[in-house]
XYZ file of N, CA and C in Angstrom:
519
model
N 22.786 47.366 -9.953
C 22.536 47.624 -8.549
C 21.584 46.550 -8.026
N 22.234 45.605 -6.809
C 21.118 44.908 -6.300
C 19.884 45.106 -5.890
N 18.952 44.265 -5.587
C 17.361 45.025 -5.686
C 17.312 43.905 -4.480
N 16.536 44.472 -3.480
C 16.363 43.570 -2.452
C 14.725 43.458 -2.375
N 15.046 42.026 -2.180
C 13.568 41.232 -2.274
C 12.977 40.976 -1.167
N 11.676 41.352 -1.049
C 11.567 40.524 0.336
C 10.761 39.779 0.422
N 10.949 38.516 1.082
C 10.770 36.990 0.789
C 10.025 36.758 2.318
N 9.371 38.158 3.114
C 8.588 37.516 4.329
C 7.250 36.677 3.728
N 6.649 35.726 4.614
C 5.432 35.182 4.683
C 4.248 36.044 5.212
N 3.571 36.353 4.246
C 2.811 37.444 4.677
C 1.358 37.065 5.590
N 1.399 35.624 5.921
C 0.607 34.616 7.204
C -0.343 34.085 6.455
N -0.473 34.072 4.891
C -1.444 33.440 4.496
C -0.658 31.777 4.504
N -1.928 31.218 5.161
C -1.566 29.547 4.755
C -3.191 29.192 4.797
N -2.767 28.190 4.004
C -4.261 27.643 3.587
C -4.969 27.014 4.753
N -5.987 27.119 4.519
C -6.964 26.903 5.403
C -7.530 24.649 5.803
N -6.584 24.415 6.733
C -6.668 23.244 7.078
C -8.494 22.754 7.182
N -8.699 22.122 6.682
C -9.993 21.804 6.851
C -10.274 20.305 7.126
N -11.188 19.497 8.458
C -10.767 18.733 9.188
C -12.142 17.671 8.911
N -12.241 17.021 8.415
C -13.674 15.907 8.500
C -14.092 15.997 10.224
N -15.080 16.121 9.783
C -15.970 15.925 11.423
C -15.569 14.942 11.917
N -15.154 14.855 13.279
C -14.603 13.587 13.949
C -16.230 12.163 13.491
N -15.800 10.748 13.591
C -16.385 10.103 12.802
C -16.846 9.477 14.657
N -17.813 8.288 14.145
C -18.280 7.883 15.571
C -17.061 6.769 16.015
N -17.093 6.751 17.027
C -15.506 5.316 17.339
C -16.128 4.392 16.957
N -14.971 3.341 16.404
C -15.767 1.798 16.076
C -15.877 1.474 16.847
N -16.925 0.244 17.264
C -16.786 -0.927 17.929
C -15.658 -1.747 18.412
N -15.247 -1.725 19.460
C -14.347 -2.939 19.557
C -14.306 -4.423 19.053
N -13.683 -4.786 18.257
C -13.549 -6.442 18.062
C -13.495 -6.721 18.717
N -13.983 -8.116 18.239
C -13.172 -9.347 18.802
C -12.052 -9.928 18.668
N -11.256 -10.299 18.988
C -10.276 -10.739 18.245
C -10.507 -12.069 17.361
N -9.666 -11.739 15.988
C -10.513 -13.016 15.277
C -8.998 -13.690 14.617
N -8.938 -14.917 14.617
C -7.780 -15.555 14.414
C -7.358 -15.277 12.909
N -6.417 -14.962 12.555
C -6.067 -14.650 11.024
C -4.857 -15.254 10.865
N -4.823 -15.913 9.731
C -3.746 -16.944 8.968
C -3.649 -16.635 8.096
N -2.198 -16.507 7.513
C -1.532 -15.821 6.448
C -0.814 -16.516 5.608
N -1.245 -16.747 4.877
C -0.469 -18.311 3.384
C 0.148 -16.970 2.215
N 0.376 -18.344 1.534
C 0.871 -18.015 -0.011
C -0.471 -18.379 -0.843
N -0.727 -17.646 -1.791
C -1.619 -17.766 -2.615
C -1.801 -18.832 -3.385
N -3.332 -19.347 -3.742
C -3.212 -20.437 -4.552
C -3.914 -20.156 -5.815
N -4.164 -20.952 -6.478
C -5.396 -20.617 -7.755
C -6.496 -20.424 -7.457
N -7.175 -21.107 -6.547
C -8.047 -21.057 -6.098
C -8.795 -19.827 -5.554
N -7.598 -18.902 -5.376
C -8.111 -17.236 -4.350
C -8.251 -16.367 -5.651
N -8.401 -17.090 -6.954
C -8.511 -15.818 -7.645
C -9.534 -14.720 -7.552
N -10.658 -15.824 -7.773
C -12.198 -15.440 -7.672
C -12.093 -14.357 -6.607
N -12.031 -14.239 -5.306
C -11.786 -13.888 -4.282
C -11.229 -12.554 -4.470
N -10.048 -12.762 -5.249
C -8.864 -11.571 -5.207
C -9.424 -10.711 -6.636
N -9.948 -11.119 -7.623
C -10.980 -10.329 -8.221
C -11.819 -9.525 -7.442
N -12.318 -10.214 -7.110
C -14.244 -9.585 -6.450
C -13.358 -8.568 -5.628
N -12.745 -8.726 -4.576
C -12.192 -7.887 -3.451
C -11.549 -6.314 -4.136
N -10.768 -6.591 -5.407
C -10.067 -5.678 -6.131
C -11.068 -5.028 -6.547
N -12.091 -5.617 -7.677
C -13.125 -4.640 -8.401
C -14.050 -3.883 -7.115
N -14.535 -4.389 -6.071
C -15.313 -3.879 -5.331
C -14.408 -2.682 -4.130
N -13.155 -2.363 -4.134
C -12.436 -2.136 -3.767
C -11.732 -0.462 -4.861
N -11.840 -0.768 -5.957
C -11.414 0.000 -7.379
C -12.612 0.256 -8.164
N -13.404 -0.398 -7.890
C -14.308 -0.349 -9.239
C -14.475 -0.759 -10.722
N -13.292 -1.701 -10.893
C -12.835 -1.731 -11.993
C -12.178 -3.334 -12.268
N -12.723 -4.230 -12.813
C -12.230 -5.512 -12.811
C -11.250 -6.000 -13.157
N -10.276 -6.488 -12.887
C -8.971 -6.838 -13.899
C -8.625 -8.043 -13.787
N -9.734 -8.929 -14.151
C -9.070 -10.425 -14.512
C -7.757 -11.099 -15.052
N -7.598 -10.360 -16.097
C -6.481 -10.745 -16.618
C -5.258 -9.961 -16.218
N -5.013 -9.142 -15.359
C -4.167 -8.634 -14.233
C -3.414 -9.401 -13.280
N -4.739 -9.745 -12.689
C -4.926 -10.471 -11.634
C -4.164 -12.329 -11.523
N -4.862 -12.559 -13.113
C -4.311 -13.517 -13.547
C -2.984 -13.900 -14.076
N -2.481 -12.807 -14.509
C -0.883 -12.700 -14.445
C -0.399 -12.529 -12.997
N -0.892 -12.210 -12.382
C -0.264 -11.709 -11.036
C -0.277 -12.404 -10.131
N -1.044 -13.539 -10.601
C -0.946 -14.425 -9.318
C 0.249 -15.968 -9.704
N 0.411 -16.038 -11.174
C 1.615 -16.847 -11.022
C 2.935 -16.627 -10.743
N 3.318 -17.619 -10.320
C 4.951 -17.797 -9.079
C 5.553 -16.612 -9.761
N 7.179 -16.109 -9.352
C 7.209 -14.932 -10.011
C 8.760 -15.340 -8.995
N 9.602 -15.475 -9.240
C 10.846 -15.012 -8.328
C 11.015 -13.880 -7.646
N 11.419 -13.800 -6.706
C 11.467 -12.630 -5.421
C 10.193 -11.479 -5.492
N 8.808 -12.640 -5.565
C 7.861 -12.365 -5.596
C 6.895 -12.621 -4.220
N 6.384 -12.533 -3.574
C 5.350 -13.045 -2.533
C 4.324 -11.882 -2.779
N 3.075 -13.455 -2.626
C 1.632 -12.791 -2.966
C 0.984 -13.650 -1.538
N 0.711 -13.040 -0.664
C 0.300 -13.676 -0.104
C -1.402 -13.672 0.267
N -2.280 -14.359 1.105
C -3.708 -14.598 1.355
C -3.680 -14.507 2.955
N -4.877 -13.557 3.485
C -5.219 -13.421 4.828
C -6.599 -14.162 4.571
N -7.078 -15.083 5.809
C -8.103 -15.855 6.394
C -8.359 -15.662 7.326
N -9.988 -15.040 7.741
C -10.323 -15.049 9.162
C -11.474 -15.438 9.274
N -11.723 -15.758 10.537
C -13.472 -15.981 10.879
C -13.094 -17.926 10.244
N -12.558 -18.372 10.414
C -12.571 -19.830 10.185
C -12.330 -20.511 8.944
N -11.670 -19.188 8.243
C -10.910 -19.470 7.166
C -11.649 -19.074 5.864
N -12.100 -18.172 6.170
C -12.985 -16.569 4.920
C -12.262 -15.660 4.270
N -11.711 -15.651 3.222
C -11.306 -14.713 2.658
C -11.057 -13.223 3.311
N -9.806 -12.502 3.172
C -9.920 -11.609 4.629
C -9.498 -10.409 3.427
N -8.415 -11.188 2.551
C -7.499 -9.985 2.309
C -6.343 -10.842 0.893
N -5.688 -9.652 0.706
C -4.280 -9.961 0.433
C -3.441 -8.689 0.260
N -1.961 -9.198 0.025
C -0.954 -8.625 0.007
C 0.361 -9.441 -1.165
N 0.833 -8.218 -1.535
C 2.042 -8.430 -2.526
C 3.448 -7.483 -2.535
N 4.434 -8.191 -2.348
C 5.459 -7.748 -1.958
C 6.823 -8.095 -3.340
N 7.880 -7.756 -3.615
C 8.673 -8.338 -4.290
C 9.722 -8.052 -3.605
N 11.299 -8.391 -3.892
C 11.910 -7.741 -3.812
C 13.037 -7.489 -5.511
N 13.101 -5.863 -5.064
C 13.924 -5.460 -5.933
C 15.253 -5.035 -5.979
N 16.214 -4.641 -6.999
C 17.527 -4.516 -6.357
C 17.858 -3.149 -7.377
N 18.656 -2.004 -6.864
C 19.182 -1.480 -7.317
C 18.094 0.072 -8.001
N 16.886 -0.358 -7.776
C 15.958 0.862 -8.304
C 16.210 2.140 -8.054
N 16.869 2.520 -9.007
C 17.255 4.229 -8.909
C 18.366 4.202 -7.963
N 19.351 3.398 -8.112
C 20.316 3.374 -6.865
C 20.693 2.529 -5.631
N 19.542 2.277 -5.367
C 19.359 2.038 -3.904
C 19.657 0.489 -3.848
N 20.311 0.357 -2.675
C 20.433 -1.558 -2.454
C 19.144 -1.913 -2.785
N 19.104 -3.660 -2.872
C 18.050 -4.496 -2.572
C 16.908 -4.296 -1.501
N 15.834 -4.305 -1.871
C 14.549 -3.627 -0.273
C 13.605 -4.502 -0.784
N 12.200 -4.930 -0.317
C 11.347 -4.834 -0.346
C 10.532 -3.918 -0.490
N 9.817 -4.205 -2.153
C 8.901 -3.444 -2.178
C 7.179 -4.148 -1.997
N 6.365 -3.345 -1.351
C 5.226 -3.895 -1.021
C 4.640 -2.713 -2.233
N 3.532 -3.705 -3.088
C 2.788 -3.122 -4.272
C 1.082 -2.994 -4.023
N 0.974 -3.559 -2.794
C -0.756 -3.846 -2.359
C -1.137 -4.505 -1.072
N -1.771 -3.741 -0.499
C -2.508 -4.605 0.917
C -4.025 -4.303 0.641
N -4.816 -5.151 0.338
C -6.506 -4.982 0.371
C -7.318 -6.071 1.324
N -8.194 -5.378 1.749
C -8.381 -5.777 2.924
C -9.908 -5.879 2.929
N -10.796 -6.404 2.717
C -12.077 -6.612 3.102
C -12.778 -5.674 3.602
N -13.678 -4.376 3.599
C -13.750 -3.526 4.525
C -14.444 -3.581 5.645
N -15.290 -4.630 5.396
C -16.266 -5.408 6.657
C -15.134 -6.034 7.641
N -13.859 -5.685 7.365
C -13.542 -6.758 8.109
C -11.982 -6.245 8.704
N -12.076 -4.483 7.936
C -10.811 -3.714 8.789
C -11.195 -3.718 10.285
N -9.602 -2.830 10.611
C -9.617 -2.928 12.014
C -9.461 -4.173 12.541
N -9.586 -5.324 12.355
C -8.993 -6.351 13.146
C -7.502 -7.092 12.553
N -6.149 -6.350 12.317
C -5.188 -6.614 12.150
C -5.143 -7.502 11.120
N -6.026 -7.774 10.244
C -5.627 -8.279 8.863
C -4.706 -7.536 8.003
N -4.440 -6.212 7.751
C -3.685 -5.647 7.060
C -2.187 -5.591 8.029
N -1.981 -5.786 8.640
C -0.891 -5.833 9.622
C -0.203 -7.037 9.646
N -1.778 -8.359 9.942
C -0.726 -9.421 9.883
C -0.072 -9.483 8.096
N -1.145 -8.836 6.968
C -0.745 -9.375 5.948
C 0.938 -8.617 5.237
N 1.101 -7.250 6.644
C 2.428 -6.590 6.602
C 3.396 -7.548 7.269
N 3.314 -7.833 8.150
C 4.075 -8.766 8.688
C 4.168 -9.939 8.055
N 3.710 -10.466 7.342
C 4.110 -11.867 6.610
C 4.625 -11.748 5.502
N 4.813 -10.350 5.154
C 5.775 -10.111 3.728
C 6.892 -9.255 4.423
N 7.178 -8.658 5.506
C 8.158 -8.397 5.837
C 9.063 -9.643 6.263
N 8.167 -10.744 7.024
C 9.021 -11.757 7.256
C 9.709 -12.672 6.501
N 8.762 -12.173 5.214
C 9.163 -13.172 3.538
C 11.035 -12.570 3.211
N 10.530 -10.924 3.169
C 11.678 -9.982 2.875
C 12.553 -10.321 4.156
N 12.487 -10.336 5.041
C 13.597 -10.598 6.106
C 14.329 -12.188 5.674
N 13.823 -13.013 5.861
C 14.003 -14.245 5.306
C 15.244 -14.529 4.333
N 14.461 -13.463 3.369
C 15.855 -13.052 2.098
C 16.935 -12.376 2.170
N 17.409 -11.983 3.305
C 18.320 -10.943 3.970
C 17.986 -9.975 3.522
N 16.871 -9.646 3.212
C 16.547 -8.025 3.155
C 16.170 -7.185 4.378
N 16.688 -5.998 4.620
C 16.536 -5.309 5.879
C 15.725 -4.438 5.357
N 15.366 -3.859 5.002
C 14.112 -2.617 4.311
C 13.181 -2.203 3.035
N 11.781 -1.981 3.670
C 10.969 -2.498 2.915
C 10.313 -0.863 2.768
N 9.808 -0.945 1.098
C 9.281 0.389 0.709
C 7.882 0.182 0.022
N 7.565 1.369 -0.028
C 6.202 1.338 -0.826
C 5.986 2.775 -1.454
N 4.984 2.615 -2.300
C 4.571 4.611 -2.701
C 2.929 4.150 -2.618
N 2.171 5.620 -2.214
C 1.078 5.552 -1.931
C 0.689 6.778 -2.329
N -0.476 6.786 -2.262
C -1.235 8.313 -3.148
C -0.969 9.512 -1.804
N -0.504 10.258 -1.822
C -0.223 10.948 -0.581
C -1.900 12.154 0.037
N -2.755 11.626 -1.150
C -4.353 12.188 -0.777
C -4.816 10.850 -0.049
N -4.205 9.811 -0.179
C -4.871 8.148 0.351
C -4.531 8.087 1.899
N -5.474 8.974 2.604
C -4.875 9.282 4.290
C -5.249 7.923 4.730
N -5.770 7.195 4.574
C -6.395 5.745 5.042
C -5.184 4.997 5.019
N -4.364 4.644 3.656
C -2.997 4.160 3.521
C -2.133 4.508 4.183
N -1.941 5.696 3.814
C -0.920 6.478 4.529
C -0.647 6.226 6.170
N -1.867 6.420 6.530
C -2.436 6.478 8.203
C -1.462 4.592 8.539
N -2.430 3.393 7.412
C -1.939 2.418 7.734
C -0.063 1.774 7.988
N 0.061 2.724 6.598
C 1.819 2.479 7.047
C 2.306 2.956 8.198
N 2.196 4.120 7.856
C 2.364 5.016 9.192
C 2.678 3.744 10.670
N 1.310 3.443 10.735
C 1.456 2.901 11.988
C 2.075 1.809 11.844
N 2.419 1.165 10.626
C 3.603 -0.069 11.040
C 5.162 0.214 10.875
N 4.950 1.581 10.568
C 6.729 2.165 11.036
C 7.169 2.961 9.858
N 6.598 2.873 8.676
C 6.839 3.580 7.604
C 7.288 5.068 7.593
N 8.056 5.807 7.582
C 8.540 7.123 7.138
C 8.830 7.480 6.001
N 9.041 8.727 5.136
C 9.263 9.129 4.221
C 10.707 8.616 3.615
N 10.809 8.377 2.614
C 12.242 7.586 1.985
C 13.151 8.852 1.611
N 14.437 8.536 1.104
C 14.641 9.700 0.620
C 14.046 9.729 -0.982
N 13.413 9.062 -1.624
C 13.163 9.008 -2.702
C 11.984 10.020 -3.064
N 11.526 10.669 -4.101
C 10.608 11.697 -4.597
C 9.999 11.449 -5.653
N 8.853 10.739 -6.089
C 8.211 10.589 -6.793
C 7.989 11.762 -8.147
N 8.354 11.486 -9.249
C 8.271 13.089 -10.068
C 7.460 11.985 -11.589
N 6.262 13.025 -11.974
C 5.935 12.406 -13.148
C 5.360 13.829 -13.895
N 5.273 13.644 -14.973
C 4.033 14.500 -15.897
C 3.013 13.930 -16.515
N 2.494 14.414 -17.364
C 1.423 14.030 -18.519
C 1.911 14.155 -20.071
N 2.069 13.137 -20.450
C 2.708 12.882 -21.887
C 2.149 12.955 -22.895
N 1.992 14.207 -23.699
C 0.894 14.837 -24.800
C 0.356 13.505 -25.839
N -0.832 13.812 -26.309
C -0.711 12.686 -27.186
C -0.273 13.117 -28.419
């Protein structure tokens, strides 16, 4: 004999809890930012920015990561007259779990003295234009979905949810 269930919502939902609105920034200035390809030279740079950024140094990461790499772009943001601003890294991949060829973007770091003035934007735009370039039409990323700062940033350069679903566990030792 069937047993009927009942599956109402009994109005509990968790309790949204909201950071105190923060003070508005300052308006910039606008500050000219130029967007290259990486050289040897930005390692130092792209260290310091990462560890102070993570906490955690990875020279020899870093140092793999910055040589040439096919359907690779690493690129360097400069502002304030040509100061270390930022960077960004993009590849493209083909076929991951299915899906055509896209751009994937793996990192945008950004100076924090020095957010808010479209360094992370231009450094989106100069790897989308890398990926366009290549006849690639769409570009992806995964982000910590607690990382509202990230999130917030894609967001505003057009990013939506993929159909893709991130699934992992913890692998006993």
């Amino acid at each position: 004999m069937p047993v009927a269930v009942d599956k109402r919502d009994w109005g509990r939902r968790p309790v949204l809890r909201r950071k105190p609105a923060g003070v508005p920034a300052e308006p910039r200035e606008a500050t000219p930012i130029q967007v290259r390809d990486v050289v040897t030279a930005d390692l130092p740079a792209i260290i310091e920015l990462d560890r102070r950024l993570t906490g955690v140094a990875k020279r020899d990461y870093w140092q793999e990561g910055i040589a040439p790499q096919q359907d690779r772009f690493f690129l360097v943001a400069q502002a304030g007259g040509g100061a270390f601003a930022g960077f960004s890294i993009g590849e493209i991949r083909a076929w991951e779990f299915g899906s055509p060829p896209a751009g994937w973007i793996f990192a945008i770091q950004v100076d924090p003295a020095l957010r808010q003035a479209g360094i992370g934007t231009a450094l989106f735009d100069g790897l989308c234009a890398r990926f366009r370039a290549s006849g690639i039409d769409r570009v992806r990323t995964m982000v910590d979905r607690r990382d509202h700062l990230i999130l917030s940033f894609f967001r505003a350069q057009g990013l939506t949810a993929g159909p893709s679903l991130e699934l992992e566990m913890e692998l006993p030792p």
